[in-house]
Amino acid sequence: MATLHRGFSPSSFLLLLLLLLVSSSSASPVHEILTKYGFPPGLLPDAAKHYVLSPHGDFVVELGNPCYVKFTDLVYYEKTIKGKLEFGQISDLSGIQVKKLFAWLPITGIVAPPNKGNVEFQVGFLSEVFPVKMFEQIPSCRAKAGSSCRGAESLFISEVFLPFP
């Protein structure tokens, strides 16, 4: 029987490789709950691993650290994201901000109408609609976003343009 380096047989190596592929391609429970409620999994970054969901739909998602994701706009995810989850709708959302021109605006709600193929992001009474295919893949987080960072890196910009943390 042929063996590979360090005593692995070809069949054990193949099994190990298969397990690695399956584990790296599957979504985390946080992303699976999004799809269960009618949302694409890519609304939250790969850093979102832990969540609590109450029977009434109130949720808390914890990230390892705050981070940025570039979609069509730059999006900032705080370490803690909270809101209320119903099928096709997230309301009372806090912890996600989008950069529009020179200001960071809080995303307050997200709506994914069934069979419409789009996702609507709400910022107060304003909203913007994007195709659902933009959020099918789970995005990777970046710790920094250059000169457009939130937090300590851009304290001056935040103080001037944002009245909220």
CSV table of C-alpha atoms in Angstrom, one decimal:
chain,number,residue,atom,x,y,z
A,1,MET,CA,0.0,0.0,0.0
A,2,ALA,CA,1.4,3.4,-1.0
A,3,THR,CA,1.8,6.0,1.7
A,4,LEU,CA,2.3,9.7,1.6
A,5,HIS,CA,4.5,11.8,3.8
A,6,ARG,CA,4.3,11.1,7.6
A,7,GLY,CA,2.4,7.9,7.2
A,8,PHE,CA,-0.9,9.1,5.6
A,9,SER,CA,-2.5,6.6,3.3
A,10,PRO,CA,-4.0,8.0,0.0
A,11,SER,CA,-7.5,7.3,1.3
A,12,SER,CA,-6.9,9.2,4.6
A,13,PHE,CA,-5.3,12.1,2.7
A,14,LEU,CA,-8.4,12.2,0.4
A,15,LEU,CA,-10.8,12.1,3.4
A,16,LEU,CA,-8.9,14.9,5.1
A,17,LEU,CA,-8.9,17.0,1.9
A,18,LEU,CA,-12.6,16.4,1.5
A,19,LEU,CA,-13.3,17.5,5.1
A,20,LEU,CA,-11.3,20.7,4.7
A,21,LEU,CA,-13.2,21.6,1.5
A,22,VAL,CA,-16.6,21.0,3.1
A,23,SER,CA,-15.8,22.9,6.2
A,24,SER,CA,-14.3,25.9,4.3
A,25,SER,CA,-17.2,26.2,1.9
A,26,SER,CA,-20.1,26.0,4.3
A,27,ALA,CA,-21.7,29.1,5.8
A,28,SER,CA,-21.6,29.8,9.5
A,29,PRO,CA,-24.8,29.4,11.6
A,30,VAL,CA,-25.1,33.2,11.5
A,31,HIS,CA,-25.2,33.2,7.7
A,32,GLU,CA,-27.5,30.2,7.6
A,33,ILE,CA,-30.1,32.0,9.8
A,34,LEU,CA,-30.1,34.8,7.3
A,35,THR,CA,-31.1,32.5,4.5
A,36,LYS,CA,-33.7,30.9,6.7
A,37,TYR,CA,-35.3,34.3,7.0
A,38,GLY,CA,-35.2,35.1,3.3
A,39,PHE,CA,-31.9,37.1,3.1
A,40,PRO,CA,-28.8,36.3,1.1
A,41,PRO,CA,-25.9,35.1,3.3
A,42,GLY,CA,-23.5,37.9,2.2
A,43,LEU,CA,-25.2,40.7,4.2
A,44,LEU,CA,-22.8,39.9,7.0
A,45,PRO,CA,-19.1,39.5,6.6
A,46,ASP,CA,-17.1,36.3,7.3
A,47,ALA,CA,-16.1,37.7,10.7
A,48,ALA,CA,-19.7,37.3,12.0
A,49,LYS,CA,-19.6,34.0,13.8
A,50,HIS,CA,-21.8,34.2,17.0
A,51,TYR,CA,-25.4,35.3,17.4
A,52,VAL,CA,-28.3,35.2,19.8
A,53,LEU,CA,-31.8,35.2,18.4
A,54,SER,CA,-34.8,35.6,20.7
A,55,PRO,CA,-38.2,33.9,20.0
A,56,HIS,CA,-39.5,37.4,19.3
A,57,GLY,CA,-36.9,38.1,16.6
A,58,ASP,CA,-34.6,40.4,18.6
A,59,PHE,CA,-31.0,39.5,17.7
A,60,VAL,CA,-27.4,40.3,18.5
A,61,VAL,CA,-24.5,39.4,16.2
A,62,GLU,CA,-20.9,39.5,17.5
A,63,LEU,CA,-17.9,40.0,15.3
A,64,GLY,CA,-14.3,39.5,16.4
A,65,ASN,CA,-13.5,43.1,15.6
A,66,PRO,CA,-15.1,46.0,13.8
A,67,CYS,CA,-14.3,45.8,10.1
A,68,TYR,CA,-15.0,47.1,6.6
A,69,VAL,CA,-16.4,45.5,3.4
A,70,LYS,CA,-16.5,47.2,0.0
A,71,PHE,CA,-19.7,46.6,-2.0
A,72,THR,CA,-20.6,49.4,-4.3
A,73,ASP,CA,-20.1,51.6,-1.2
A,74,LEU,CA,-17.9,51.1,1.7
A,75,VAL,CA,-19.7,49.5,4.7
A,76,TYR,CA,-18.5,49.5,8.3
A,77,TYR,CA,-19.6,46.7,10.7
A,78,GLU,CA,-19.3,47.5,14.4
A,79,LYS,CA,-18.2,44.7,16.7
A,80,THR,CA,-21.9,44.3,17.9
A,81,ILE,CA,-24.8,44.4,15.5
A,82,LYS,CA,-28.4,44.4,16.9
A,83,GLY,CA,-31.9,44.5,15.4
A,84,LYS,CA,-35.2,42.7,15.0
A,85,LEU,CA,-35.4,39.9,12.5
A,86,GLU,CA,-38.6,38.8,10.7
A,87,PHE,CA,-39.0,36.9,7.4
A,88,GLY,CA,-37.7,39.3,4.7
A,89,GLN,CA,-37.3,42.2,7.1
A,90,ILE,CA,-34.7,43.5,9.5
A,91,SER,CA,-35.8,46.5,11.6
A,92,ASP,CA,-34.3,48.6,14.5
A,93,LEU,CA,-30.9,47.8,13.1
A,94,SER,CA,-27.8,49.2,14.7
A,95,GLY,CA,-24.1,48.5,14.1
A,96,ILE,CA,-23.8,48.8,10.3
A,97,GLN,CA,-23.0,52.1,8.5
A,98,VAL,CA,-22.5,53.0,4.9
A,99,LYS,CA,-20.2,55.7,3.5
A,100,LYS,CA,-22.1,58.1,1.2
A,101,LEU,CA,-19.9,61.0,-0.1
A,102,PHE,CA,-18.2,62.3,3.1
A,103,ALA,CA,-20.6,61.0,5.7
A,104,TRP,CA,-21.1,57.7,7.4
A,105,LEU,CA,-24.9,56.9,7.6
A,106,PRO,CA,-26.4,54.2,9.8
A,107,ILE,CA,-28.4,51.5,8.1
A,108,THR,CA,-31.6,51.2,10.1
A,109,GLY,CA,-33.4,48.5,8.2
A,110,ILE,CA,-33.1,45.9,5.4
A,111,VAL,CA,-35.9,44.4,3.4
A,112,ALA,CA,-35.7,41.4,1.0
A,113,PRO,CA,-39.1,41.0,-0.7
A,114,PRO,CA,-39.7,37.4,-1.6
A,115,ASN,CA,-39.2,36.6,-5.3
A,116,LYS,CA,-38.2,40.2,-6.2
A,117,GLY,CA,-34.5,39.5,-6.6
A,118,ASN,CA,-33.4,42.6,-4.7
A,119,VAL,CA,-32.5,43.9,-1.3
A,120,GLU,CA,-33.5,47.3,0.0
A,121,PHE,CA,-31.3,49.1,2.5
A,122,GLN,CA,-33.0,51.8,4.7
A,123,VAL,CA,-31.2,54.8,6.1
A,124,GLY,CA,-33.9,56.5,8.1
A,125,PHE,CA,-36.7,57.5,5.6
A,126,LEU,CA,-34.3,57.0,2.6
A,127,SER,CA,-33.6,53.7,0.9
A,128,GLU,CA,-31.5,52.2,-1.9
A,129,VAL,CA,-32.2,48.9,-3.7
A,130,PHE,CA,-29.5,46.5,-4.9
A,131,PRO,CA,-29.7,43.1,-6.7
A,132,VAL,CA,-29.6,40.2,-4.4
A,133,LYS,CA,-26.8,38.6,-6.4
A,134,MET,CA,-24.4,41.2,-4.9
A,135,PHE,CA,-24.9,39.5,-1.5
A,136,GLU,CA,-24.8,35.8,-2.5
A,137,GLN,CA,-21.2,35.4,-1.5
A,138,ILE,CA,-20.1,36.0,2.1
A,139,PRO,CA,-17.6,38.9,2.0
A,140,SER,CA,-14.2,39.0,3.7
A,141,CYS,CA,-13.7,41.7,6.3
A,142,ARG,CA,-10.9,44.3,6.2
A,143,ALA,CA,-9.5,45.8,9.4
A,144,LYS,CA,-8.8,49.1,7.8
A,145,ALA,CA,-10.2,51.1,4.9
A,146,GLY,CA,-7.5,53.7,4.3
A,147,SER,CA,-8.4,57.4,4.9
A,148,SER,CA,-12.1,56.6,5.0
A,149,CYS,CA,-11.9,54.6,8.2
A,150,ARG,CA,-14.4,55.0,11.1
A,151,GLY,CA,-13.2,54.9,14.7
A,152,ALA,CA,-9.8,56.2,16.0
A,153,GLU,CA,-8.2,56.4,12.5
A,154,SER,CA,-10.7,59.0,11.4
A,155,LEU,CA,-11.7,60.7,14.7
A,156,PHE,CA,-11.6,64.2,13.1
A,157,ILE,CA,-13.8,63.3,10.2
A,158,SER,CA,-16.3,61.5,12.5
A,159,GLU,CA,-16.4,64.5,14.9
A,160,VAL,CA,-17.1,66.9,12.0
A,161,PHE,CA,-19.6,64.9,9.9
A,162,LEU,CA,-21.2,62.5,12.3
A,163,PRO,CA,-23.3,63.4,15.4
A,164,PHE,CA,-23.5,59.8,16.5
A,165,PRO,CA,-20.9,57.1,17.5
